[in-house]
Coordinates of C-alpha atoms in Angstrom, one line a residue:
M271 CA 4.6 -51.4 0.2
T272 CA 4.5 -47.6 -0.7
Y273 CA 2.4 -45.1 1.3
F274 CA -0.3 -44.8 -1.4
S275 CA -0.7 -48.6 -2.0
S276 CA -1.5 -49.0 1.7
L277 CA -4.6 -46.6 1.3
R278 CA -8.0 -47.6 -0.1
P279 CA -8.3 -46.3 -3.8
R280 CA -10.5 -43.4 -3.3
A281 CA -8.4 -42.1 -0.1
A282 CA -5.2 -42.7 -2.1
A283 CA -6.5 -40.7 -5.1
F284 CA -7.5 -37.9 -2.9
A285 CA -4.2 -38.0 -1.0
L286 CA -2.4 -38.0 -4.4
T287 CA -4.3 -35.0 -5.5
M288 CA -3.6 -32.9 -2.4
L289 CA 0.1 -33.8 -2.6
L290 CA 0.2 -32.7 -6.3
A291 CA -1.6 -29.5 -5.5
A292 CA 0.7 -28.8 -2.8
C293 CA 3.7 -29.3 -5.1
A294 CA 1.9 -27.1 -7.7
S295 CA 1.6 -24.2 -5.1
T296 CA 5.3 -23.9 -4.1
P297 CA 6.6 -20.3 -3.5
H298 CA 8.1 -20.5 -7.0
S299 CA 4.9 -21.2 -8.8
P300 CA 3.9 -18.2 -11.0
P301 CA 1.3 -16.2 -9.3
I302 CA -1.9 -15.0 -10.8
A303 CA -1.6 -11.3 -11.6
L304 CA -4.7 -9.2 -10.8
N305 CA -4.3 -5.7 -12.0
L306 CA -6.2 -2.7 -10.6
V307 CA -6.2 1.1 -11.4
A308 CA -7.5 3.3 -8.7
L309 CA -8.5 6.9 -8.6
N310 CA -10.0 9.0 -5.7
D311 CA -11.3 12.6 -5.2
F312 CA -12.0 13.2 -9.0
H313 CA -14.4 16.1 -8.2
G314 CA -15.7 16.3 -11.6
H315 CA -12.4 17.3 -13.1
L316 CA -13.3 16.3 -16.9
E317 CA -10.6 18.5 -18.2
G318 CA -6.8 18.4 -17.3
D319 CA -5.3 21.3 -15.4
S320 CA -2.3 22.4 -13.9
F321 CA -0.6 19.9 -11.5
T322 CA 2.7 20.7 -9.6
Y323 CA 4.6 17.8 -8.1
T324 CA 7.9 16.6 -7.1
G325 CA 8.6 12.9 -7.9
K326 CA 11.3 10.7 -6.3
A327 CA 13.4 11.4 -9.5
D328 CA 12.9 15.1 -9.4
A329 CA 15.5 17.6 -7.8
A330 CA 12.9 20.3 -7.9
P331 CA 9.1 20.7 -8.3
R332 CA 7.6 20.6 -11.9
T333 CA 4.4 21.9 -13.1
I334 CA 2.5 20.3 -16.1
K335 CA -1.1 20.0 -17.4
A336 CA -2.3 16.8 -16.0
G337 CA -5.4 14.6 -16.0
G338 CA -8.7 14.9 -17.8
I339 CA -10.8 11.9 -18.9
D340 CA -9.3 12.1 -22.5
T341 CA -5.9 11.4 -20.8
I342 CA -7.2 8.9 -18.3
G343 CA -9.1 7.1 -21.0
A344 CA -6.0 6.9 -23.4
A345 CA -4.0 5.2 -20.4
L346 CA -6.7 2.9 -19.5
Q347 CA -7.0 1.7 -23.1
A348 CA -3.3 1.1 -23.2
W349 CA -3.1 -0.7 -20.0
R350 CA -6.1 -3.0 -20.9
R351 CA -4.2 -4.1 -24.1
D352 CA -1.7 -5.7 -21.4
D353 CA -4.5 -7.0 -19.3
A354 CA -8.2 -7.1 -20.7
E355 CA -9.4 -8.1 -17.2
L356 CA -7.9 -5.0 -15.5
L357 CA -10.3 -3.4 -12.8
V358 CA -10.8 0.3 -12.2
V359 CA -12.0 1.4 -9.0
G360 CA -12.5 4.5 -6.7
A361 CA -12.2 5.9 -3.3
G362 CA -15.1 8.5 -3.3
D363 CA -15.7 12.1 -4.2
L364 CA -16.0 11.4 -7.8
V365 CA -18.5 14.3 -7.9
G366 CA -19.2 17.3 -5.9
A367 CA -17.0 20.6 -5.5
S368 CA -16.6 20.2 -9.4
P369 CA -15.6 22.5 -12.1
A370 CA -18.4 24.3 -14.0
L371 CA -18.1 21.8 -17.0
S372 CA -19.5 19.1 -14.7
S373 CA -21.3 20.8 -11.9
M374 CA -23.5 23.0 -14.4
W375 CA -25.1 19.6 -15.4
A376 CA -25.6 18.3 -11.9
D377 CA -22.3 16.3 -12.3
E378 CA -24.0 14.0 -14.8
P379 CA -21.0 14.3 -17.1
S380 CA -18.8 12.9 -14.7
I381 CA -20.9 9.8 -13.9
A382 CA -21.1 9.1 -17.6
A383 CA -17.4 9.6 -17.8
M384 CA -16.8 6.9 -15.1
N385 CA -18.9 4.8 -17.0
L386 CA -17.1 5.2 -20.2
L387 CA -13.8 4.6 -18.2
G388 CA -15.3 1.3 -17.1
L389 CA -15.2 1.8 -13.4
T390 CA -16.2 -1.2 -11.4
A391 CA -16.9 0.2 -8.0
S392 CA -16.2 3.2 -5.7
S393 CA -16.7 4.0 -2.2
V394 CA -19.0 7.1 -1.7
G395 CA -17.2 10.1 -0.4
N396 CA -18.6 13.0 1.7
H397 CA -19.1 14.9 -1.4
E398 CA -21.4 12.4 -2.8
F399 CA -23.8 13.7 0.0
D400 CA -23.6 17.3 -1.0
Q401 CA -27.1 17.4 -2.3
G402 CA -28.5 14.7 0.0
R403 CA -29.4 11.1 -0.1
K404 CA -31.9 11.7 -2.8
E405 CA -29.5 13.0 -5.2
L406 CA -26.8 10.4 -4.3
L407 CA -29.2 7.7 -5.1
R408 CA -30.3 9.4 -8.4
K409 CA -26.5 9.3 -9.3
Q410 CA -26.6 5.6 -8.8
R411 CA -29.9 4.6 -10.3
G412 CA -30.5 7.4 -12.9
G413 CA -33.6 9.6 -13.4
C414 CA -34.4 13.2 -13.6
D415 CA -36.3 13.7 -10.0
S416 CA -33.4 15.8 -8.6
T417 CA -32.8 18.4 -5.8
L418 CA -30.9 20.2 -8.5
A419 CA -34.0 20.5 -10.8
D420 CA -32.5 23.5 -12.8
K421 CA -29.4 21.3 -13.8
A422 CA -30.5 17.8 -13.7
C423 CA -31.4 16.2 -17.2
K424 CA -30.4 19.3 -19.1
L425 CA -27.4 18.0 -20.7
A426 CA -29.4 15.3 -22.2
P427 CA -33.2 14.6 -21.8
Q428 CA -32.5 11.3 -19.9
F429 CA -29.8 10.3 -17.2
D430 CA -29.2 6.6 -16.7
G431 CA -27.0 6.8 -13.6
A432 CA -24.0 5.0 -12.7
R433 CA -23.1 1.5 -14.2
F434 CA -20.6 1.1 -11.5
S435 CA -21.4 0.4 -7.8
Y436 CA -21.4 2.9 -5.2
L437 CA -20.4 1.3 -1.9
A438 CA -21.1 2.3 1.8
A439 CA -20.5 -0.5 4.4
N440 CA -20.7 2.1 7.4
V441 CA -23.5 4.3 6.2
I442 CA -26.7 2.9 7.8
D443 CA -30.2 3.6 7.2
S444 CA -32.1 4.1 10.5
A445 CA -35.2 2.9 9.1
T446 CA -33.9 -0.5 7.9
G447 CA -30.8 -0.9 10.0
Q448 CA -29.1 -1.9 6.7
P449 CA -26.5 0.0 4.6
L450 CA -28.1 2.7 2.4
L451 CA -25.9 1.3 -0.5
P452 CA -24.2 -2.0 -0.8
A453 CA -21.4 -2.7 1.5
Y454 CA -19.4 -4.6 -1.2
H455 CA -19.1 -5.5 -4.7
I456 CA -17.7 -8.9 -5.8
A457 CA -15.8 -8.8 -9.2
Q458 CA -13.9 -11.6 -10.9
A459 CA -10.6 -11.5 -12.8
H460 CA -8.7 -14.3 -14.1
G461 CA -10.7 -16.7 -12.3
V462 CA -10.2 -15.2 -9.0
K463 CA -13.1 -13.5 -6.9
I464 CA -12.2 -10.0 -5.6
A465 CA -14.4 -8.2 -3.0
F466 CA -14.2 -4.3 -3.0
I467 CA -15.5 -3.3 0.4
G468 CA -16.5 0.6 0.6
A469 CA -16.5 3.1 3.5
V470 CA -16.7 6.8 4.0
L471 CA -15.2 8.7 6.9
K472 CA -17.4 8.4 10.0
D473 CA -17.3 12.1 10.5
T474 CA -19.1 12.8 7.4
P475 CA -22.0 14.3 9.3
S476 CA -19.7 17.4 10.3
V477 CA -18.9 18.3 6.6
V478 CA -22.2 18.0 4.8
L479 CA -25.7 19.4 5.1
A480 CA -27.4 17.8 8.1
S481 CA -30.9 17.8 6.4
G482 CA -29.5 15.8 3.5
I483 CA -28.5 12.9 5.6
A484 CA -31.4 12.9 8.0
G485 CA -32.1 9.2 9.0
L486 CA -28.5 8.0 8.2
S487 CA -25.9 7.1 10.7
F488 CA -22.3 6.9 9.9
I489 CA -20.7 4.0 12.1
D490 CA -17.0 3.1 12.7
E491 CA -15.3 2.4 9.4
A492 CA -13.2 -0.6 10.5
A493 CA -16.0 -2.3 12.4
A494 CA -18.2 -2.0 9.4
I495 CA -15.7 -3.3 7.0
N496 CA -14.7 -6.3 9.2
R497 CA -18.2 -7.5 9.8
V498 CA -18.8 -8.2 6.1
L499 CA -15.7 -10.6 5.9
P500 CA -17.3 -13.7 6.9
E501 CA -20.3 -13.3 4.5
L502 CA -17.7 -12.8 1.8
K503 CA -15.6 -15.7 2.7
A504 CA -18.8 -17.8 2.7
Q505 CA -19.1 -16.8 -1.0
G506 CA -15.7 -18.0 -1.8
V507 CA -14.1 -14.7 -1.9
T508 CA -10.3 -14.9 -1.2
V509 CA -9.1 -11.4 -2.1
F510 CA -10.4 -8.4 -0.2
V511 CA -9.7 -4.7 -1.1
V512 CA -10.9 -1.8 0.9
L513 CA -12.0 1.4 -0.8
I514 CA -12.4 4.1 1.8
H515 CA -12.8 7.8 1.5
E516 CA -10.6 8.7 4.4
G517 CA -6.9 9.3 4.4
G518 CA -3.7 10.8 5.7
H519 CA -0.4 12.4 4.9
A520 CA 2.9 11.1 4.3
D521 CA 6.3 12.7 4.6
Q522 CA 7.6 10.9 1.4
R523 CA 7.1 11.7 -2.1
F524 CA 3.9 10.6 -3.9
D525 CA 5.6 7.9 -6.0
Q526 CA 7.8 6.5 -3.2
S527 CA 7.0 2.8 -2.7
D528 CA 6.8 1.4 0.6
C529 CA 6.7 4.7 2.4
N530 CA 6.8 4.4 6.2
S531 CA 5.6 8.0 7.2
L532 CA 1.9 7.8 6.8
H533 CA 0.0 9.4 9.6
G534 CA -3.5 10.7 10.0
P535 CA -6.9 9.1 10.7
I536 CA -6.4 6.3 8.0
V537 CA -3.7 4.8 10.1
A538 CA -5.8 3.8 12.9
I539 CA -8.5 2.4 10.7
V540 CA -6.0 0.2 8.9
K541 CA -4.5 -1.1 12.1
Q542 CA -8.1 -2.5 13.0
L543 CA -8.8 -4.2 9.8
D544 CA -9.0 -8.0 9.5
P545 CA -5.7 -9.5 8.6
A546 CA -7.1 -11.0 5.4
I547 CA -7.2 -7.4 3.8
R548 CA -4.0 -6.7 2.3
L549 CA -4.8 -3.7 0.3
V550 CA -6.4 -0.3 1.1
V551 CA -7.2 2.4 -1.5
S552 CA -7.8 5.7 0.4
G553 CA -9.0 9.1 -0.4
H554 CA -10.2 12.5 1.0
T555 CA -7.0 14.0 1.8
H556 CA -5.8 14.9 -1.7
T557 CA -2.4 13.5 -1.2
G558 CA -0.5 10.9 -3.1
Y559 CA 1.3 8.0 -1.2
L560 CA 2.1 4.4 -1.4
C561 CA 2.7 3.3 2.2
K562 CA 2.7 0.4 4.3
I563 CA 0.9 -0.1 7.7
D564 CA 1.3 -3.4 9.4
G565 CA 2.3 -5.2 6.4
R566 CA -0.8 -3.9 4.2
V567 CA -0.3 -1.5 1.2
V568 CA -2.2 1.7 1.6
T569 CA -2.5 3.8 -1.5
Q570 CA -3.9 7.2 -2.5
A571 CA -3.8 9.1 -5.9
Q572 CA -3.8 12.7 -5.2
M573 CA -6.9 14.3 -6.6
G574 CA -8.8 15.5 -9.8
G575 CA -7.3 12.8 -12.0
H576 CA -3.8 14.1 -11.9
V577 CA -2.5 10.7 -10.8
L578 CA -3.8 7.1 -11.0
S579 CA -2.6 4.2 -8.8
R580 CA -1.4 1.0 -10.7
I581 CA -1.6 -1.9 -8.4
R582 CA -1.0 -5.5 -9.0
L583 CA -2.0 -8.3 -6.7
D584 CA 0.1 -11.4 -7.0
V585 CA -2.2 -14.3 -6.0
D586 CA -1.3 -17.9 -5.2
P587 CA -2.7 -20.1 -8.0
L588 CA -4.1 -22.7 -5.7
T589 CA -5.3 -21.0 -2.6
H590 CA -6.1 -17.6 -4.4
L591 CA -4.5 -15.8 -1.3
V592 CA -2.6 -12.7 -2.0
R593 CA 1.1 -13.3 -2.0
E594 CA 2.2 -9.7 -2.6
V595 CA 0.9 -6.3 -3.5
V596 CA 2.8 -3.8 -5.8
A597 CA 1.7 -0.4 -6.3
S598 CA 2.9 2.7 -8.3
N599 CA 1.5 6.2 -8.6
V600 CA 1.5 7.3 -12.2
V601 CA 1.0 11.1 -13.5
M602 CA -1.5 11.3 -16.1
Q603 CA 0.4 13.3 -18.7
P604 CA -1.4 14.1 -21.9
N605 CA -0.4 12.5 -25.3
A606 CA 1.3 9.6 -23.4
Y607 CA -0.9 7.1 -25.3
P608 CA -3.1 7.3 -28.1
L609 CA -6.7 8.7 -27.4
D610 CA -9.7 6.4 -26.8
P611 CA -12.1 7.9 -29.3
A612 CA -15.2 7.2 -27.2
V613 CA -13.9 9.1 -24.2
S614 CA -12.4 12.0 -26.1
N615 CA -15.4 12.5 -28.3
Y616 CA -17.7 12.6 -25.3
L617 CA -15.5 15.3 -23.5
A618 CA -15.7 17.3 -26.8
S619 CA -19.5 16.9 -26.8
V620 CA -19.8 18.3 -23.4
R621 CA -17.5 21.2 -24.1
A622 CA -19.5 22.1 -27.1
R623 CA -22.7 22.1 -25.0
S624 CA -21.1 24.0 -22.2
D625 CA -19.0 26.7 -23.8
A626 CA -21.7 29.2 -24.6
A627 CA -22.9 29.3 -20.9
L628 CA -19.4 29.1 -19.4
M629 CA -17.9 32.0 -21.5
R630 CA -20.8 34.3 -20.8
P631 CA -19.4 37.5 -19.4
L632 CA -20.6 38.5 -16.0
A633 CA -18.9 41.7 -15.0
R634 CA -15.5 43.6 -14.8
L635 CA -13.5 43.2 -11.8
G636 CA -11.4 45.6 -9.9
V637 CA -8.4 43.2 -10.2
D638 CA -7.2 40.4 -12.4
L639 CA -7.4 37.8 -9.5
V640 CA -9.1 37.7 -6.3
S641 CA -7.4 35.2 -4.1
R642 CA -9.0 32.9 -1.7
K643 CA -5.6 32.4 0.3
A644 CA -5.9 33.6 3.9
N645 CA -3.2 36.1 5.3
K646 CA -1.9 35.6 8.7
D647 CA -5.0 37.0 10.4
G648 CA -7.2 34.3 8.6
E649 CA -8.9 36.8 6.1
S650 CA -8.9 36.4 2.4
A651 CA -9.7 39.0 -0.3
L652 CA -12.2 36.5 -2.1
G653 CA -13.8 35.7 1.4
D654 CA -14.4 39.4 1.7
L655 CA -15.9 39.7 -1.6
I656 CA -18.3 36.6 -1.2
A657 CA -19.4 37.7 2.2
D658 CA -20.3 41.1 0.8
A659 CA -22.2 39.6 -1.9
Q660 CA -24.2 37.5 0.5
L661 CA -25.0 40.4 2.6
A662 CA -26.1 42.7 -0.4
A663 CA -28.4 39.8 -1.6
T664 CA -30.2 39.6 1.8
R665 CA -29.9 43.0 3.3
A666 CA -33.5 43.9 2.2
L667 CA -34.6 40.8 4.4
G668 CA -32.8 42.0 7.3
A669 CA -29.5 40.6 7.2
Q670 CA -26.8 42.6 9.1
I671 CA -23.8 40.2 9.0
A672 CA -22.7 37.6 6.5
L673 CA -20.4 34.6 7.4
I674 CA -18.7 32.2 5.1
N675 CA -16.9 29.0 5.7
T676 CA -13.4 28.8 3.8
G677 CA -14.3 25.2 2.6
G678 CA -17.0 26.6 0.5
I679 CA -14.8 28.6 -1.5
R680 CA -13.2 26.2 -3.9
K681 CA -11.1 28.4 -6.3
D682 CA -9.6 31.9 -6.8
L683 CA -11.7 34.1 -8.9
E684 CA -9.3 34.7 -11.7
T685 CA -10.1 36.6 -14.9
G686 CA -6.7 37.1 -16.6
S687 CA -5.6 40.6 -18.0
G688 CA -9.1 41.6 -19.1
R689 CA -10.4 41.6 -15.7
V690 CA -14.0 40.4 -17.2
A691 CA -15.3 37.4 -15.0
T692 CA -17.2 35.0 -16.8
Y693 CA -20.0 32.7 -15.6
G694 CA -17.6 29.7 -15.6
Q695 CA -14.9 31.5 -13.5
A696 CA -17.5 32.5 -10.9
Q697 CA -19.2 29.1 -10.9
I698 CA -16.1 27.2 -10.0
V699 CA -15.5 29.4 -7.0
L700 CA -19.0 28.4 -5.5
P701 CA -19.9 24.9 -7.0
F702 CA -22.2 23.7 -4.4
S703 CA -25.4 25.6 -5.3
N704 CA -25.9 26.2 -1.6
T705 CA -28.8 28.6 -0.5
L706 CA -28.6 31.5 1.9
V707 CA -30.1 31.2 5.1
L708 CA -31.0 34.0 7.5
S709 CA -31.1 33.4 11.5
S710 CA -30.9 35.3 14.6
L711 CA -27.9 35.1 17.1
T712 CA -27.2 37.3 20.1
G713 CA -24.0 39.2 20.4
A714 CA -22.8 36.6 23.1
Q715 CA -23.7 33.8 20.7
I716 CA -21.8 35.4 17.8
R717 CA -18.7 35.8 20.0
G718 CA -19.0 32.0 20.9
L719 CA -19.3 31.1 17.1
L720 CA -16.2 33.0 16.5
E721 CA -14.3 31.1 19.1
Q722 CA -15.5 27.8 17.5
Q723 CA -12.9 28.5 14.9
W724 CA -10.3 27.2 17.0
L725 CA -12.5 24.5 18.7
K726 CA -12.0 21.9 16.0
P727 CA -11.4 18.1 16.3
A728 CA -7.8 17.1 16.6
D729 CA -7.8 15.5 13.1
E730 CA -9.6 18.7 11.4
E731 CA -7.6 21.6 9.9
H732 CA -8.2 24.8 11.5
S733 CA -10.2 27.3 9.2
M734 CA -11.4 30.8 9.8
L735 CA -14.8 32.3 9.0
Q736 CA -14.8 35.0 6.3
V737 CA -16.9 38.0 7.3
S738 CA -18.9 40.8 5.6
G739 CA -18.0 44.6 5.6
G740 CA -19.0 46.3 8.8
L741 CA -18.2 43.3 11.1
S742 CA -14.6 43.3 12.6
Y743 CA -12.7 41.8 15.5
R744 CA -9.3 41.1 16.9
W745 CA -7.9 37.9 18.2
D746 CA -4.9 36.7 20.1
E747 CA -3.3 33.4 19.1
S748 CA -1.3 33.1 22.4
L749 CA -4.5 32.7 24.5
P750 CA -6.2 29.4 25.0
A751 CA -8.5 28.1 22.3
G752 CA -12.0 29.3 23.2
Q753 CA -10.8 32.6 24.5
R754 CA -8.9 34.0 21.7
V755 CA -11.4 36.7 20.8
L756 CA -10.2 39.9 22.5
P757 CA -13.2 41.3 24.8
G758 CA -14.9 44.3 23.5
S759 CA -13.3 43.9 19.9
V760 CA -16.2 42.5 18.0
M761 CA -17.8 45.5 16.4
L762 CA -20.6 46.0 13.9
N763 CA -20.3 49.3 12.0
G764 CA -18.0 50.5 14.6
V765 CA -20.3 49.7 17.7
A766 CA -19.5 46.8 20.0
L767 CA -21.9 43.8 19.9
V768 CA -24.4 43.7 22.9
D769 CA -24.4 40.2 24.5
N770 CA -28.2 40.0 24.9
L771 CA -29.2 41.9 21.6
S772 CA -30.2 39.7 18.5
Y773 CA -28.4 40.2 15.0
R774 CA -29.5 38.9 11.8
I775 CA -27.0 36.6 10.2
V776 CA -26.7 35.2 6.8
A777 CA -24.9 32.1 5.9
N778 CA -25.1 29.2 3.4
N779 CA -27.4 26.3 4.4
F780 CA -24.4 24.1 5.0
L781 CA -22.9 26.4 7.7
S782 CA -26.3 27.4 9.0
E783 CA -27.1 23.8 10.0
G784 CA -23.8 23.7 12.1
G785 CA -21.5 22.3 9.3
D786 CA -17.8 22.6 9.4
N787 CA -18.0 22.1 13.2
F788 CA -19.8 25.5 14.0
P789 CA -22.5 24.0 16.3
M790 CA -23.4 27.6 17.6
F791 CA -25.6 28.0 14.5
K792 CA -28.0 25.2 15.9
Q793 CA -29.0 27.6 18.6
A794 CA -30.0 30.2 16.1
R795 CA -33.7 31.4 16.2
D796 CA -36.0 32.6 13.5
V797 CA -34.3 30.5 10.7
L798 CA -35.4 31.3 7.1
N799 CA -34.1 29.8 4.0
T800 CA -34.2 32.5 1.4
N801 CA -33.6 30.0 -1.5
I802 CA -31.2 32.5 -3.0
V803 CA -28.4 30.5 -4.5
D804 CA -24.9 31.5 -3.3
L805 CA -23.6 31.7 -7.0
D806 CA -26.5 34.0 -8.0
A807 CA -25.9 36.3 -5.2
L808 CA -22.2 36.6 -6.3
S809 CA -23.2 36.9 -9.8
A810 CA -25.6 39.8 -9.1
Y811 CA -23.2 41.5 -6.9
L812 CA -20.4 41.6 -9.5
V813 CA -22.8 43.0 -12.0
A814 CA -24.2 45.7 -9.5
Q815 CA -20.7 46.8 -8.5
E816 CA -19.6 47.4 -12.2
R817 CA -22.7 49.2 -13.0
A818 CA -22.1 51.4 -10.0
G819 CA -18.6 52.4 -11.2
T820 CA -17.0 50.4 -8.5
P821 CA -15.9 47.1 -9.7
A822 CA -15.8 44.4 -7.1
G823 CA -12.6 42.7 -6.0
S824 CA -9.4 43.5 -4.2
A825 CA -5.8 42.2 -4.3
T826 CA -5.7 42.2 -0.5
P827 CA -8.0 41.4 2.3
A828 CA -9.8 44.4 4.1
A829 CA -8.5 44.0 7.6
R830 CA -11.8 42.9 9.1
V831 CA -10.1 40.4 11.0
V832 CA -6.8 41.3 12.9
R833 CA -4.7 39.0 14.9
K834 CA -2.8 40.6 17.7
P835 CA 0.9 40.7 16.8

């Protein structure tokens, strides 16, 4: 008697089914291929621009024009011919700190572009919170009620919002105890359910405007991700992909598969994730890598749309569990594929609407290029210029000192041989629409504020404040952090600051709320938001300096900050 004949008919049929299924799912069974394309830190780069990179096959760095939604759209159109169910996902900072072509329209063109590209889901990034929760929710849901009233719904009379899902498992609304946005999005391709789980760095409050995230808490990334796994499994999901706006750096080249040198905050997060998660798409650090951490694949695609990550998940045809993850980083070179007319035509329409405003001349500068690159002392020529502009804009209101965070200066002010700066060139330098805030700090507090330049969290890069003319000081790198400003060296117009005397400081609203890890600002008194936009202050200063016969801008810093040799 055979084994099956000894069983009751129903039991025998079940046993036979299971045996056949097991046979059908041998390691040699062809897997189901799920194809993903990932991008991160797009930052409103609708147009391609210069990209310098060294690939694994390159003997020396190469510089090309790369990216742009027309180039990305062309690639996606071609890849979808190979797999119509290809899914496109993001890891945050799709908008914010954007070039003028996007930011002058409240980044609405970038959201529209992501819709045209067929984005399925993206984690939020810290820059999605630049204008606060209200504007983030508007980006998702649409409408014209915006904190950027002078820019919103000006490109078109109606803004419909994102057709993709912004995700934020670890951003909790204190009023409800629930995530502000969905924690995950479930998609389906080739009959397999895939859950995309989104998160943003838990340190977001240190890099965004505090008032814009009031009532929100940013909890541990790994814990927030892991806690939704049981809910997803109960819905029959078997493939889990994390989209997280946090990252690291690798010592290997951006297109080197299976790199083993990844370091930074993302590593500890990945090590804590549920074993069912086999793929992590990361962002934030603007770095390209294809690494492995504890058997998981961790990717990042540089920034600005210069690179896309192509990822294939090989899934078992019976269990729908991931067998293997294969990833590559592909440079977005123009003309590699035929253009997608819908995307390229949209870009042309935005350019046509924008050109007149962007090309409007502002003023002649003193040099062709004013650089934001800091010298060995920590000072930059562009930092000097912007600080002077902000002091000039608020001097009549009592300002004595202007301070700028370097992270708020996004590009060099570059005009070319004509030396005439356009509105677009100035706008890309200061794209955040920050307002200028006056407050009072004592001489002792100002010294303490300067010391905070070296008191940063271990995973945050050191950055120096840029200061206006009239303020100067010296510092010694050999001294312990917190004691580096040399006693008696902090001077205002040649006179040492007095510890118990108050001084009026102007800073952008992000910095004045303690942003960029400068908590001393929270001790300031007599706080007044002037509602003067930083870009307007810079524009007015450039015009005034040209009219005065002393065009603004220098090729070198003014030696306001001096490091002891």
